[in-house]
CSV table of N, CA and C in Angstrom, one decimal:
chain,number,residue,atom,x,y,z
A,1,UNK,N,20.5,-14.0,1.0
A,1,UNK,CA,19.0,-13.9,0.5
A,1,UNK,C,18.7,-14.7,2.7
A,2,UNK,N,18.5,-13.6,3.5
A,2,UNK,CA,18.5,-15.1,5.0
A,2,UNK,C,17.0,-13.9,5.2
A,3,UNK,N,16.2,-14.9,6.2
A,3,UNK,CA,15.2,-14.8,7.0
A,3,UNK,C,15.2,-14.2,8.0
A,4,UNK,N,14.5,-13.1,8.9
A,4,UNK,CA,14.8,-12.8,10.0
A,4,UNK,C,12.9,-13.3,10.2
A,5,UNK,N,13.4,-13.1,11.8
A,5,UNK,CA,11.5,-13.4,12.3
A,5,UNK,C,12.2,-12.1,13.6
A,6,UNK,N,10.7,-11.6,13.5
A,6,UNK,CA,10.8,-10.2,13.8
A,6,UNK,C,8.7,-10.7,14.7
A,7,UNK,N,8.7,-9.9,15.4
A,7,UNK,CA,7.6,-9.8,15.8
A,7,UNK,C,7.5,-7.7,15.4
A,8,UNK,N,5.9,-8.1,14.8
A,8,UNK,CA,5.5,-6.5,15.1
A,8,UNK,C,3.9,-6.8,15.7
A,9,UNK,N,3.4,-4.9,16.3
A,9,UNK,CA,2.3,-5.3,16.8
A,9,UNK,C,1.9,-4.0,16.2
A,10,UNK,N,0.2,-5.3,15.9
A,10,UNK,CA,-0.6,-4.2,15.5
A,10,UNK,C,-2.1,-4.4,16.2
A,11,UNK,N,-2.6,-3.1,16.7
A,11,UNK,CA,-3.6,-3.2,17.4
A,11,UNK,C,-3.6,-3.9,18.9
A,12,UNK,N,-2.3,-3.9,19.2
A,12,UNK,CA,-2.3,-4.2,20.9
A,12,UNK,C,-2.0,-6.0,20.9
A,13,UNK,N,-1.8,-6.6,20.1
A,13,UNK,CA,-1.3,-7.3,19.8
A,13,UNK,C,0.2,-7.6,18.7
A,14,UNK,N,0.8,-9.0,19.6
A,14,UNK,CA,1.8,-9.0,18.4
A,14,UNK,C,1.8,-10.1,17.7
A,15,UNK,N,2.5,-10.0,16.5
A,15,UNK,CA,2.8,-10.7,15.5
A,15,UNK,C,4.0,-11.3,15.1
A,16,UNK,N,4.1,-12.4,15.4
A,16,UNK,CA,5.1,-13.2,14.6
A,16,UNK,C,5.7,-13.6,13.7
A,17,UNK,N,6.4,-12.6,12.8
A,17,UNK,CA,6.7,-13.3,10.8
A,17,UNK,C,8.6,-13.5,11.5
A,18,UNK,N,7.9,-14.3,10.1
A,18,UNK,CA,9.3,-14.0,8.9
A,18,UNK,C,9.8,-13.3,7.6
A,19,UNK,N,11.0,-12.8,8.0
A,19,UNK,CA,10.8,-11.7,6.7
A,19,UNK,C,11.7,-12.2,5.6
A,20,UNK,N,12.1,-11.6,4.7
A,20,UNK,CA,13.8,-11.5,3.9
A,20,UNK,C,14.2,-10.6,4.9
A,21,UNK,N,15.7,-9.9,5.4
A,21,UNK,CA,15.9,-9.5,5.5
A,21,UNK,C,15.6,-8.4,4.9
A,22,UNK,N,15.1,-7.8,3.8
A,22,UNK,CA,15.7,-6.6,2.5
A,22,UNK,C,14.8,-5.8,3.1
A,23,UNK,N,13.5,-7.0,3.5
A,23,UNK,CA,12.3,-5.9,3.8
A,23,UNK,C,11.8,-6.4,5.1
A,24,UNK,N,12.3,-6.4,6.5
A,24,UNK,CA,12.5,-6.0,7.2
A,24,UNK,C,12.0,-4.4,7.2
A,25,UNK,N,12.8,-3.7,6.7
A,25,UNK,CA,12.7,-1.8,7.0
A,25,UNK,C,11.4,-1.2,6.4
A,26,UNK,N,10.6,-2.3,5.6
A,26,UNK,CA,9.5,-2.4,4.6
A,26,UNK,C,8.4,-3.0,6.2
A,27,UNK,N,8.7,-4.1,6.1
A,27,UNK,CA,7.2,-4.4,6.8
A,27,UNK,C,7.0,-3.8,8.0
A,28,UNK,N,7.9,-3.9,9.4
A,28,UNK,CA,8.4,-2.3,10.2
A,28,UNK,C,7.2,-1.6,9.7
A,29,UNK,N,7.8,-0.9,8.7
A,29,UNK,CA,7.3,0.9,8.4
A,29,UNK,C,5.4,0.2,7.9
A,30,UNK,N,5.1,-0.5,7.2
A,30,UNK,CA,3.9,-0.8,7.0
A,30,UNK,C,3.0,-1.4,8.3
A,31,UNK,N,4.0,-1.8,9.4
A,31,UNK,CA,3.2,-1.5,11.1
A,31,UNK,C,2.8,-0.4,11.6
A,32,UNK,N,3.4,-0.1,11.8
A,32,UNK,CA,3.4,1.4,12.2
A,32,UNK,C,2.7,2.3,11.3
A,33,UNK,N,2.3,2.5,10.0
A,33,UNK,CA,1.1,3.5,9.1
A,33,UNK,C,0.0,2.4,10.1
A,34,UNK,N,-0.4,0.7,10.1
A,34,UNK,CA,-1.1,0.6,10.1
A,34,UNK,C,-1.6,1.2,12.0
A,35,UNK,N,-0.7,1.4,13.1
A,35,UNK,CA,-1.1,1.3,13.8
A,35,UNK,C,-1.5,2.8,14.3
A,36,UNK,N,-0.6,4.1,13.2
A,36,UNK,CA,-1.3,4.9,13.5
A,36,UNK,C,-2.6,5.3,12.3
A,37,UNK,N,-3.1,5.2,11.4
A,37,UNK,CA,-4.5,4.7,11.4
A,37,UNK,C,-5.5,4.5,11.9
A,38,UNK,N,-4.8,2.9,13.0
A,38,UNK,CA,-5.1,3.1,13.5
A,38,UNK,C,-5.8,3.7,14.6
A,39,UNK,N,-4.8,4.4,15.0
A,39,UNK,CA,-5.4,5.6,16.0
A,39,UNK,C,-6.5,6.4,14.7
A,40,UNK,N,-6.0,7.0,14.2
A,40,UNK,CA,-6.8,8.4,13.6
A,40,UNK,C,-7.7,8.1,13.7
A,41,UNK,N,-8.7,6.6,13.6
A,41,UNK,CA,-10.0,6.2,13.6
A,41,UNK,C,-10.5,6.1,14.1
A,42,UNK,N,-9.5,5.5,15.4
A,42,UNK,CA,-9.9,5.9,16.9
A,42,UNK,C,-10.1,7.1,17.4
A,43,UNK,N,-9.2,7.9,17.2
A,43,UNK,CA,-9.6,9.8,17.4
A,43,UNK,C,-10.2,10.2,17.2
A,44,UNK,N,-10.6,10.0,15.6
A,44,UNK,CA,-11.3,11.0,14.5
A,44,UNK,C,-12.7,10.3,15.1
A,45,UNK,N,-13.0,8.6,15.0
A,45,UNK,CA,-14.3,8.8,14.8
A,45,UNK,C,-15.0,7.8,16.4
A,46,UNK,N,-14.1,7.8,17.1
A,46,UNK,CA,-14.5,7.4,18.4
A,46,UNK,C,-14.3,5.4,18.5
A,47,UNK,N,-14.3,5.8,17.4
A,47,UNK,CA,-14.4,3.9,17.2
A,47,UNK,C,-13.7,3.2,18.7
A,48,UNK,N,-14.4,2.2,19.3
A,48,UNK,CA,-13.5,1.6,19.9
A,48,UNK,C,-13.6,-0.1,20.2
A,49,UNK,N,-14.5,-0.8,19.3
A,49,UNK,CA,-13.9,-1.8,18.8
A,49,UNK,C,-12.5,-2.0,17.5
A,50,UNK,N,-11.9,-3.5,18.3
A,50,UNK,CA,-10.2,-3.3,17.3
A,50,UNK,C,-10.6,-3.7,16.0
A,51,UNK,N,-11.8,-4.8,16.1
A,51,UNK,CA,-12.0,-5.2,14.7
A,51,UNK,C,-12.9,-3.8,13.5
A,52,UNK,N,-14.0,-3.4,14.3
A,52,UNK,CA,-14.4,-2.2,13.1
A,52,UNK,C,-13.3,-1.3,13.2
A,53,UNK,N,-11.8,-1.5,13.9
A,53,UNK,CA,-11.1,-0.7,13.8
A,53,UNK,C,-10.4,-1.0,12.2
A,54,UNK,N,-9.7,-2.2,12.3
A,54,UNK,CA,-9.0,-3.3,11.2
A,54,UNK,C,-10.3,-3.3,10.0
A,55,UNK,N,-11.0,-3.3,9.9
A,55,UNK,CA,-11.9,-3.2,8.9
A,55,UNK,C,-11.9,-1.2,8.7
A,56,UNK,N,-12.0,-0.6,9.0
A,56,UNK,CA,-12.1,0.4,8.2
A,56,UNK,C,-10.3,1.1,7.9
A,57,UNK,N,-9.4,0.5,8.1
A,57,UNK,CA,-8.1,0.6,8.0
A,57,UNK,C,-8.2,-0.6,6.0
A,58,UNK,N,-8.6,-1.3,6.9
A,58,UNK,CA,-8.2,-2.3,5.1
A,58,UNK,C,-9.2,-1.4,4.0
A,59,UNK,N,-10.5,-1.4,4.3
A,59,UNK,CA,-11.0,0.1,3.6
A,59,UNK,C,-10.2,0.4,3.3
A,60,UNK,N,-9.5,1.7,3.9
A,60,UNK,CA,-9.0,2.7,2.8
A,60,UNK,C,-7.8,2.5,2.9
A,61,UNK,N,-7.8,0.9,3.0
A,61,UNK,CA,-6.1,1.1,1.9
A,61,UNK,C,-7.0,0.2,0.6
A,62,UNK,N,-8.0,-0.6,0.5
A,62,UNK,CA,-8.4,-1.3,-0.1
A,62,UNK,C,-8.7,0.1,-1.6
A,63,UNK,N,-9.7,1.2,-0.7
A,63,UNK,CA,-9.8,2.1,-2.0
A,63,UNK,C,-8.8,2.8,-2.5
A,64,UNK,N,-7.2,3.4,-1.6
A,64,UNK,CA,-6.1,3.7,-2.5
A,64,UNK,C,-6.5,2.5,-3.1
A,65,UNK,N,-6.0,1.6,-2.8
A,65,UNK,CA,-4.7,0.4,-3.7
A,65,UNK,C,-5.7,0.3,-5.5
A,66,UNK,N,-6.7,0.3,-5.5
A,66,UNK,CA,-7.8,0.9,-6.9
A,66,UNK,C,-7.8,2.2,-7.3
A,67,UNK,N,-7.5,3.3,-6.7
A,67,UNK,CA,-7.1,4.2,-7.0
A,67,UNK,C,-6.5,4.5,-7.0
A,68,UNK,N,-5.1,3.9,-7.3
A,68,UNK,CA,-3.7,3.8,-8.0
A,68,UNK,C,-3.8,3.0,-8.9
A,69,UNK,N,-4.1,1.5,-8.5
A,69,UNK,CA,-4.2,1.1,-9.9
A,69,UNK,C,-4.8,1.3,-11.4
A,70,UNK,N,-6.1,2.8,-10.9
A,70,UNK,CA,-6.9,2.9,-11.9
A,70,UNK,C,-5.9,3.8,-12.9
A,71,UNK,N,-5.0,4.9,-11.9
A,71,UNK,CA,-4.5,6.1,-12.3
A,71,UNK,C,-3.2,5.4,-13.1
A,72,UNK,N,-3.0,4.4,-12.9
A,72,UNK,CA,-2.0,3.3,-13.1
A,72,UNK,C,-1.6,3.1,-14.5
A,73,UNK,N,-3.9,2.4,-14.7
A,73,UNK,CA,-4.0,1.7,-15.9
A,73,UNK,C,-4.2,3.6,-17.0
A,74,UNK,N,-4.4,4.3,-16.5
A,74,UNK,CA,-4.7,5.2,-17.1
A,74,UNK,C,-2.8,6.3,-17.3
A,75,UNK,N,-2.4,5.9,-17.2
A,75,UNK,CA,-0.9,6.4,-16.8
A,75,UNK,C,-0.4,5.4,-18.8
A,76,UNK,N,-0.8,4.3,-18.3
A,76,UNK,CA,0.3,3.2,-19.0
A,76,UNK,C,-1.0,4.0,-20.4
A,77,UNK,N,-1.6,4.3,-20.9
A,77,UNK,CA,-2.8,4.1,-21.4
A,77,UNK,C,-2.1,5.1,-22.8
A,78,UNK,N,-2.1,6.6,-21.4
A,78,UNK,CA,-1.5,7.9,-22.3
A,78,UNK,C,0.3,7.6,-22.7
A,79,UNK,N,0.6,6.7,-21.9
A,79,UNK,CA,2.3,7.3,-22.8
A,79,UNK,C,2.0,6.1,-24.2
A,80,UNK,N,1.3,5.0,-24.4
A,80,UNK,CA,0.7,4.8,-25.4
A,80,UNK,C,0.2,4.7,-26.3
A,81,UNK,N,-0.5,5.6,-25.5
A,81,UNK,CA,-0.8,7.0,-26.6
A,81,UNK,C,0.3,7.9,-27.4
A,82,UNK,N,1.6,8.3,-27.0
A,82,UNK,CA,1.8,9.3,-27.3
A,82,UNK,C,3.2,7.9,-28.0
A,83,UNK,N,3.6,7.0,-27.2
A,83,UNK,CA,4.2,5.5,-29.0
A,83,UNK,C,3.6,5.4,-29.7
A,84,UNK,N,2.4,5.3,-30.0
A,84,UNK,CA,1.9,4.7,-31.1
A,84,UNK,C,2.2,6.7,-31.8
A,85,UNK,N,1.8,7.6,-31.3
A,85,UNK,CA,2.1,8.9,-32.4
A,85,UNK,C,3.0,9.5,-32.2
A,86,UNK,N,4.1,9.0,-31.5
A,86,UNK,CA,5.5,8.5,-32.4
A,86,UNK,C,6.0,7.8,-33.4
A,87,UNK,N,5.7,6.9,-32.8
A,87,UNK,CA,6.2,6.0,-34.1
A,87,UNK,C,5.5,6.2,-35.1
A,88,UNK,N,4.0,6.7,-35.5
A,88,UNK,CA,3.5,6.9,-36.6
A,88,UNK,C,4.4,8.3,-37.4
A,89,UNK,N,4.9,9.1,-36.3
A,89,UNK,CA,5.4,10.8,-36.7
A,89,UNK,C,6.8,10.0,-37.7
A,90,UNK,N,7.5,8.6,-36.7
A,90,UNK,CA,8.3,8.7,-37.3
A,90,UNK,C,8.2,7.1,-38.5
A,91,UNK,N,7.5,6.8,-38.5
A,91,UNK,CA,7.2,6.1,-39.5
A,91,UNK,C,7.2,7.2,-40.9
A,92,UNK,N,6.5,8.2,-40.9
A,92,UNK,CA,5.4,8.4,-41.8
A,92,UNK,C,7.6,9.8,-42.3
A,93,UNK,N,8.4,9.9,-41.6
A,93,UNK,CA,9.1,10.8,-41.7
A,93,UNK,C,10.7,9.9,-42.6
A,94,UNK,N,10.7,8.2,-42.2
A,94,UNK,CA,11.0,7.8,-42.6
A,94,UNK,C,10.3,6.7,-44.5
A,95,UNK,N,9.8,7.0,-44.5
A,95,UNK,CA,8.4,7.4,-45.9
A,95,UNK,C,9.4,7.4,-47.2
């Protein structure tokens, strides 16, 4: 697991980073998506201030994260319910 020194450009600023080799592609992809979302908010809403743009992207990302966590929790509960049902069925068959 070697580390690489890379630079990621976000909102026209470069940020030096040290990342694990196996994470480089993901980190670069995240940088690309961030810049795409910044461009979207700038073009769509005419926002020019970089801090406002970054705040909008951060807000959007957290909203998506919360949504995914809620969906995950719901799926886990459904799987747990189904497993309990199967366990009950198997218990009734083995008696």
